[in-house]
Amino acid sequence: MGGIKLDRRDGVVTITLSRPERLNAVDGALTEEMLDALNELARDASTHVVVLTGEGRGFCSGMDIQGGDPGGESAEGRVQRLYGGIARGAEVTARLREIPQPVIAALHGPVAGMGVSWALASDLRVADPTTRFVIPFTNLGLSAGDCGLSWLLPRLVGPAKAAELSYRAQRLDVTRANELGLITEITPEGGDQEAAQALADELLTKSPYGLRRTKELLNASLDAPGLRRQLMAETAVQTLAFFSEDLAEGMTATLQKRTPDFKNR
């Protein structure tokens, strides 16, 4: 792997976008490496939390538009190559939502273009004061419907604010992003990675079944046709929990006023 780095410790995988000389701009190779890693995580029962971050001065500066067509050279025409490259970047957004593990984005410096979509597709976002979200599309002649942004942003900040940010190609410093509800925690400068790992450690103390099923239900609720359909899904998940060893452990630990020792059983 050249575009990303993977670090594994007990229960946590950290994915680091690793093209610091290009502010971690996304090219075709990095996209394919991301998809390989996320597809592996979808099958990984031993990993309970994922941290996503960027090496160097920024999280991600978006698509590497200086590096040529994102789809690379092929026998296809330019439109087909561009479509394929953008669609693969969008697939990363979908996979970040679909993998069973909660994803924590550790943000610093520029979070731009496609990088905004990947950050917002994460479940939680820890950011240091240098973080700035850049949504440049309408200034460039592009649509702000990019790699899931037109789906994610209205659900996180509401449709009116999403329209304002998108139409006006606005930049958000960490204070405004926090006011809009995009930030889980603001850290001291340079502290985003440490804080993200601490948050991952906190999540590791929770029920693995509870974390995975909660992410599944939260995702389902975004497209649920109504309350009753969501209630049915919640009831099925909650009933199954009563057959797990971890529920007995969680209940016992609560009564004994100690931290539960979940075994994912």
PDB file of N, CA, C and O in Angstrom, residues 135-184:
ATOM      1  N   ILE A 135     -15.915  23.463   0.954  1.00  0.00           N
ATOM      2  CA  ILE A 135     -16.907  22.903   0.024  1.00  0.00           C
ATOM      3  C   ILE A 135     -16.868  23.771  -1.232  1.00  0.00           C
ATOM      4  O   ILE A 135     -17.681  24.682  -1.409  1.00  0.00           O
ATOM      5  N   PRO A 136     -15.904  23.537  -2.134  1.00  0.00           N
ATOM      6  CA  PRO A 136     -15.573  24.517  -3.172  1.00  0.00           C
ATOM      7  C   PRO A 136     -16.322  24.374  -4.482  1.00  0.00           C
ATOM      8  O   PRO A 136     -16.081  25.138  -5.425  1.00  0.00           O
ATOM      9  N   PHE A 137     -17.233  23.436  -4.591  1.00  0.00           N
ATOM     10  CA  PHE A 137     -17.663  22.927  -5.887  1.00  0.00           C
ATOM     11  C   PHE A 137     -18.244  23.983  -6.817  1.00  0.00           C
ATOM     12  O   PHE A 137     -17.897  24.034  -7.998  1.00  0.00           O
ATOM     13  N   THR A 138     -19.170  24.823  -6.328  1.00  0.00           N
ATOM     14  CA  THR A 138     -19.794  25.785  -7.236  1.00  0.00           C
ATOM     15  C   THR A 138     -18.828  26.887  -7.653  1.00  0.00           C
ATOM     16  O   THR A 138     -19.061  27.562  -8.662  1.00  0.00           O
ATOM     17  N   ASN A 139     -17.738  27.082  -6.920  1.00  0.00           N
ATOM     18  CA  ASN A 139     -16.691  28.007  -7.368  1.00  0.00           C
ATOM     19  C   ASN A 139     -15.860  27.421  -8.496  1.00  0.00           C
ATOM     20  O   ASN A 139     -15.189  28.139  -9.229  1.00  0.00           O
ATOM     21  N   LEU A 140     -15.900  26.086  -8.622  1.00  0.00           N
ATOM     22  CA  LEU A 140     -15.087  25.401  -9.622  1.00  0.00           C
ATOM     23  C   LEU A 140     -15.866  25.027 -10.870  1.00  0.00           C
ATOM     24  O   LEU A 140     -15.296  24.505 -11.823  1.00  0.00           O
ATOM     25  N   GLY A 141     -17.179  25.289 -10.849  1.00  0.00           N
ATOM     26  CA  GLY A 141     -18.016  24.866 -11.958  1.00  0.00           C
ATOM     27  C   GLY A 141     -18.575  23.476 -11.785  1.00  0.00           C
ATOM     28  O   GLY A 141     -19.058  22.872 -12.750  1.00  0.00           O
ATOM     29  N   LEU A 142     -18.512  22.960 -10.568  1.00  0.00           N
ATOM     30  CA  LEU A 142     -19.009  21.621 -10.277  1.00  0.00           C
ATOM     31  C   LEU A 142     -20.255  21.694  -9.410  1.00  0.00           C
ATOM     32  O   LEU A 142     -20.574  22.733  -8.828  1.00  0.00           O
ATOM     33  N   SER A 143     -20.949  20.572  -9.294  1.00  0.00           N
ATOM     34  CA  SER A 143     -22.078  20.454  -8.379  1.00  0.00           C
ATOM     35  C   SER A 143     -21.569  20.062  -6.999  1.00  0.00           C
ATOM     36  O   SER A 143     -20.608  19.294  -6.877  1.00  0.00           O
ATOM     37  N   ALA A 144     -22.225  20.549  -5.956  1.00  0.00           N
ATOM     38  CA  ALA A 144     -21.887  20.148  -4.591  1.00  0.00           C
ATOM     39  C   ALA A 144     -22.465  18.778  -4.247  1.00  0.00           C
ATOM     40  O   ALA A 144     -22.322  18.325  -3.113  1.00  0.00           O
ATOM     41  N   GLY A 145     -23.118  18.146  -5.201  1.00  0.00           N
ATOM     42  CA  GLY A 145     -23.511  16.753  -5.032  1.00  0.00           C
ATOM     43  C   GLY A 145     -22.328  15.880  -5.385  1.00  0.00           C
ATOM     44  O   GLY A 145     -22.170  15.454  -6.531  1.00  0.00           O
ATOM     45  N   ASP A 146     -21.453  15.632  -4.419  1.00  0.00           N
ATOM     46  CA  ASP A 146     -20.181  14.963  -4.692  1.00  0.00           C
ATOM     47  C   ASP A 146     -19.944  13.870  -3.670  1.00  0.00           C
ATOM     48  O   ASP A 146     -19.827  14.136  -2.475  1.00  0.00           O
ATOM     49  N   CYS A 147     -19.888  12.632  -4.132  1.00  0.00           N
ATOM     50  CA  CYS A 147     -19.538  11.492  -3.284  1.00  0.00           C
ATOM     51  C   CYS A 147     -20.384  11.428  -2.018  1.00  0.00           C
ATOM     52  O   CYS A 147     -19.888  11.165  -0.924  1.00  0.00           O
ATOM     53  N   GLY A 148     -21.679  11.694  -2.167  1.00  0.00           N
ATOM     54  CA  GLY A 148     -22.605  11.565  -1.048  1.00  0.00           C
ATOM     55  C   GLY A 148     -22.857  12.833  -0.270  1.00  0.00           C
ATOM     56  O   GLY A 148     -23.674  12.833   0.664  1.00  0.00           O
ATOM     57  N   LEU A 149     -22.195  13.945  -0.625  1.00  0.00           N
ATOM     58  CA  LEU A 149     -22.325  15.161   0.171  1.00  0.00           C
ATOM     59  C   LEU A 149     -23.753  15.694   0.191  1.00  0.00           C
ATOM     60  O   LEU A 149     -24.226  16.168   1.234  1.00  0.00           O
ATOM     61  N   SER A 150     -24.476  15.618  -0.942  1.00  0.00           N
ATOM     62  CA  SER A 150     -25.839  16.152  -0.982  1.00  0.00           C
ATOM     63  C   SER A 150     -26.819  15.285  -0.195  1.00  0.00           C
ATOM     64  O   SER A 150     -27.946  15.713   0.073  1.00  0.00           O
ATOM     65  N   TRP A 151     -26.403  14.074   0.192  1.00  0.00           N
ATOM     66  CA  TRP A 151     -27.221  13.208   1.053  1.00  0.00           C
ATOM     67  C   TRP A 151     -26.833  13.376   2.519  1.00  0.00           C
ATOM     68  O   TRP A 151     -27.675  13.478   3.399  1.00  0.00           O
ATOM     69  N   LEU A 152     -25.526  13.444   2.780  1.00  0.00           N
ATOM     70  CA  LEU A 152     -25.033  13.513   4.148  1.00  0.00           C
ATOM     71  C   LEU A 152     -25.279  14.871   4.793  1.00  0.00           C
ATOM     72  O   LEU A 152     -25.755  14.954   5.938  1.00  0.00           O
ATOM     73  N   LEU A 153     -24.939  15.946   4.074  1.00  0.00           N
ATOM     74  CA  LEU A 153     -24.953  17.271   4.688  1.00  0.00           C
ATOM     75  C   LEU A 153     -26.339  17.687   5.181  1.00  0.00           C
ATOM     76  O   LEU A 153     -26.474  18.172   6.319  1.00  0.00           O
ATOM     77  N   PRO A 154     -27.417  17.524   4.386  1.00  0.00           N
ATOM     78  CA  PRO A 154     -28.737  17.915   4.896  1.00  0.00           C
ATOM     79  C   PRO A 154     -29.156  17.121   6.134  1.00  0.00           C
ATOM     80  O   PRO A 154     -29.864  17.649   6.995  1.00  0.00           O
ATOM     81  N   ARG A 155     -28.708  15.881   6.232  1.00  0.00           N
ATOM     82  CA  ARG A 155     -29.080  15.057   7.383  1.00  0.00           C
ATOM     83  C   ARG A 155     -28.316  15.452   8.635  1.00  0.00           C
ATOM     84  O   ARG A 155     -28.759  15.188   9.753  1.00  0.00           O
ATOM     85  N   LEU A 156     -27.165  16.085   8.472  1.00  0.00           N
ATOM     86  CA  LEU A 156     -26.358  16.486   9.615  1.00  0.00           C
ATOM     87  C   LEU A 156     -26.628  17.915  10.067  1.00  0.00           C
ATOM     88  O   LEU A 156     -26.607  18.204  11.262  1.00  0.00           O
ATOM     89  N   VAL A 157     -26.878  18.809   9.126  1.00  0.00           N
ATOM     90  CA  VAL A 157     -27.053  20.228   9.507  1.00  0.00           C
ATOM     91  C   VAL A 157     -28.431  20.760   9.163  1.00  0.00           C
ATOM     92  O   VAL A 157     -28.755  21.906   9.493  1.00  0.00           O
ATOM     93  N   GLY A 158     -29.257  19.967   8.475  1.00  0.00           N
ATOM     94  CA  GLY A 158     -30.570  20.430   8.030  1.00  0.00           C
ATOM     95  C   GLY A 158     -30.507  20.949   6.606  1.00  0.00           C
ATOM     96  O   GLY A 158     -29.454  21.400   6.134  1.00  0.00           O
ATOM     97  N   PRO A 159     -31.640  20.910   5.880  1.00  0.00           N
ATOM     98  CA  PRO A 159     -31.635  21.269   4.453  1.00  0.00           C
ATOM     99  C   PRO A 159     -31.300  22.735   4.187  1.00  0.00           C
ATOM    100  O   PRO A 159     -30.646  23.040   3.193  1.00  0.00           O
ATOM    101  N   ALA A 160     -31.745  23.644   5.054  1.00  0.00           N
ATOM    102  CA  ALA A 160     -31.490  25.069   4.791  1.00  0.00           C
ATOM    103  C   ALA A 160     -29.998  25.386   4.909  1.00  0.00           C
ATOM    104  O   ALA A 160     -29.425  26.069   4.044  1.00  0.00           O
ATOM    105  N   LYS A 161     -29.372  24.920   5.971  1.00  0.00           N
ATOM    106  CA  LYS A 161     -27.934  25.166   6.140  1.00  0.00           C
ATOM    107  C   LYS A 161     -27.133  24.444   5.070  1.00  0.00           C
ATOM    108  O   LYS A 161     -26.126  24.963   4.579  1.00  0.00           O
ATOM    109  N   ALA A 162     -27.564  23.246   4.697  1.00  0.00           N
ATOM    110  CA  ALA A 162     -26.861  22.513   3.646  1.00  0.00           C
ATOM    111  C   ALA A 162     -26.908  23.289   2.335  1.00  0.00           C
ATOM    112  O   ALA A 162     -25.906  23.355   1.601  1.00  0.00           O
ATOM    113  N   ALA A 163     -28.056  23.880   2.039  1.00  0.00           N
ATOM    114  CA  ALA A 163     -28.172  24.680   0.815  1.00  0.00           C
ATOM    115  C   ALA A 163     -27.241  25.893   0.871  1.00  0.00           C
ATOM    116  O   ALA A 163     -26.543  26.205  -0.100  1.00  0.00           O
ATOM    117  N   GLU A 164     -27.214  26.571   2.015  1.00  0.00           N
ATOM    118  CA  GLU A 164     -26.348  27.746   2.153  1.00  0.00           C
ATOM    119  C   GLU A 164     -24.882  27.376   1.956  1.00  0.00           C
ATOM    120  O   GLU A 164     -24.153  28.037   1.195  1.00  0.00           O
ATOM    121  N   LEU A 165     -24.445  26.344   2.635  1.00  0.00           N
ATOM    122  CA  LEU A 165     -23.045  25.932   2.542  1.00  0.00           C
ATOM    123  C   LEU A 165     -22.685  25.510   1.125  1.00  0.00           C
ATOM    124  O   LEU A 165     -21.604  25.837   0.618  1.00  0.00           O
ATOM    125  N   SER A 166     -23.586  24.797   0.476  1.00  0.00           N
ATOM    126  CA  SER A 166     -23.305  24.250  -0.852  1.00  0.00           C
ATOM    127  C   SER A 166     -23.352  25.322  -1.935  1.00  0.00           C
ATOM    128  O   SER A 166     -22.441  25.432  -2.761  1.00  0.00           O
ATOM    129  N   TYR A 167     -24.410  26.121  -1.948  1.00  0.00           N
ATOM    130  CA  TYR A 167     -24.553  27.142  -2.985  1.00  0.00           C
ATOM    131  C   TYR A 167     -23.441  28.180  -2.909  1.00  0.00           C
ATOM    132  O   TYR A 167     -22.930  28.641  -3.935  1.00  0.00           O
ATOM    133  N   ARG A 168     -23.074  28.559  -1.677  1.00  0.00           N
ATOM    134  CA  ARG A 168     -22.116  29.650  -1.498  1.00  0.00           C
ATOM    135  C   ARG A 168     -20.675  29.170  -1.420  1.00  0.00           C
ATOM    136  O   ARG A 168     -19.765  29.975  -1.244  1.00  0.00           O
ATOM    137  N   ALA A 169     -20.467  27.865  -1.587  1.00  0.00           N
ATOM    138  CA  ALA A 169     -19.116  27.284  -1.552  1.00  0.00           C
ATOM    139  C   ALA A 169     -18.361  27.747  -0.312  1.00  0.00           C
ATOM    140  O   ALA A 169     -17.227  28.222  -0.381  1.00  0.00           O
ATOM    141  N   GLN A 170     -18.996  27.568   0.842  1.00  0.00           N
ATOM    142  CA  GLN A 170     -18.447  28.137   2.064  1.00  0.00           C
ATOM    143  C   GLN A 170     -17.348  27.280   2.682  1.00  0.00           C
ATOM    144  O   GLN A 170     -17.281  26.072   2.485  1.00  0.00           O
ATOM    145  N   ARG A 171     -16.517  27.963   3.458  1.00  0.00           N
ATOM    146  CA  ARG A 171     -15.513  27.311   4.290  1.00  0.00           C
ATOM    147  C   ARG A 171     -15.964  27.401   5.737  1.00  0.00           C
ATOM    148  O   ARG A 171     -16.515  28.425   6.155  1.00  0.00           O
ATOM    149  N   LEU A 172     -15.725  26.350   6.482  1.00  0.00           N
ATOM    150  CA  LEU A 172     -16.102  26.319   7.889  1.00  0.00           C
ATOM    151  C   LEU A 172     -14.857  26.119   8.738  1.00  0.00           C
ATOM    152  O   LEU A 172     -14.125  25.142   8.556  1.00  0.00           O
ATOM    153  N   ASP A 173     -14.598  27.059   9.664  1.00  0.00           N
ATOM    154  CA  ASP A 173     -13.562  26.774  10.643  1.00  0.00           C
ATOM    155  C   ASP A 173     -14.140  25.845  11.693  1.00  0.00           C
ATOM    156  O   ASP A 173     -15.330  25.514  11.683  1.00  0.00           O
ATOM    157  N   VAL A 174     -13.301  25.398  12.614  1.00  0.00           N
ATOM    158  CA  VAL A 174     -13.743  24.371  13.555  1.00  0.00           C
ATOM    159  C   VAL A 174     -14.843  24.891  14.475  1.00  0.00           C
ATOM    160  O   VAL A 174     -15.735  24.137  14.886  1.00  0.00           O
ATOM    161  N   THR A 175     -14.827  26.205  14.765  1.00  0.00           N
ATOM    162  CA  THR A 175     -15.851  26.769  15.648  1.00  0.00           C
ATOM    163  C   THR A 175     -17.217  26.709  14.993  1.00  0.00           C
ATOM    164  O   THR A 175     -18.204  26.276  15.607  1.00  0.00           O
ATOM    165  N   ARG A 176     -17.308  27.131  13.725  1.00  0.00           N
ATOM    166  CA  ARG A 176     -18.606  27.102  13.046  1.00  0.00           C
ATOM    167  C   ARG A 176     -19.050  25.661  12.789  1.00  0.00           C
ATOM    168  O   ARG A 176     -20.235  25.347  12.921  1.00  0.00           O
ATOM    169  N   ALA A 177     -18.115  24.804  12.432  1.00  0.00           N
ATOM    170  CA  ALA A 177     -18.467  23.399  12.223  1.00  0.00           C
ATOM    171  C   ALA A 177     -19.035  22.793  13.504  1.00  0.00           C
ATOM    172  O   ALA A 177     -19.999  22.021  13.470  1.00  0.00           O
ATOM    173  N   ASN A 178     -18.456  23.178  14.621  1.00  0.00           N
ATOM    174  CA  ASN A 178     -18.955  22.692  15.907  1.00  0.00           C
ATOM    175  C   ASN A 178     -20.347  23.238  16.192  1.00  0.00           C
ATOM    176  O   ASN A 178     -21.233  22.512  16.667  1.00  0.00           O
ATOM    177  N   GLU A 179     -20.568  24.526  15.886  1.00  0.00           N
ATOM    178  CA  GLU A 179     -21.886  25.130  16.099  1.00  0.00           C
ATOM    179  C   GLU A 179     -22.960  24.443  15.266  1.00  0.00           C
ATOM    180  O   GLU A 179     -24.115  24.341  15.684  1.00  0.00           O
ATOM    181  N   LEU A 180     -22.584  23.948  14.085  1.00  0.00           N
ATOM    182  CA  LEU A 180     -23.527  23.262  13.210  1.00  0.00           C
ATOM    183  C   LEU A 180     -23.740  21.799  13.602  1.00  0.00           C
ATOM    184  O   LEU A 180     -24.562  21.115  13.000  1.00  0.00           O
ATOM    185  N   GLY A 181     -22.991  21.321  14.591  1.00  0.00           N
ATOM    186  CA  GLY A 181     -23.160  19.953  15.059  1.00  0.00           C
ATOM    187  C   GLY A 181     -22.321  18.934  14.318  1.00  0.00           C
ATOM    188  O   GLY A 181     -22.571  17.728  14.442  1.00  0.00           O
ATOM    189  N   LEU A 182     -21.304  19.380  13.578  1.00  0.00           N
ATOM    190  CA  LEU A 182     -20.484  18.462  12.800  1.00  0.00           C
ATOM    191  C   LEU A 182     -19.343  17.857  13.608  1.00  0.00           C
ATOM    192  O   LEU A 182     -18.722  16.881  13.168  1.00  0.00           O
ATOM    193  N   ILE A 183     -19.018  18.434  14.767  1.00  0.00           N
ATOM    194  CA  ILE A 183     -17.850  18.040  15.536  1.00  0.00           C
ATOM    195  C   ILE A 183     -18.274  17.361  16.835  1.00  0.00           C
ATOM    196  O   ILE A 183     -19.131  17.876  17.554  1.00  0.00           O
ATOM    197  N   THR A 184     -17.663  16.231  17.121  1.00  0.00           N
ATOM    198  CA  THR A 184     -17.902  15.540  18.383  1.00  0.00           C
ATOM    199  C   THR A 184     -17.080  16.142  19.509  1.00  0.00           C
ATOM    200  O   THR A 184     -17.556  16.307  20.633  1.00  0.00           O
TER     201      THR A 184
END
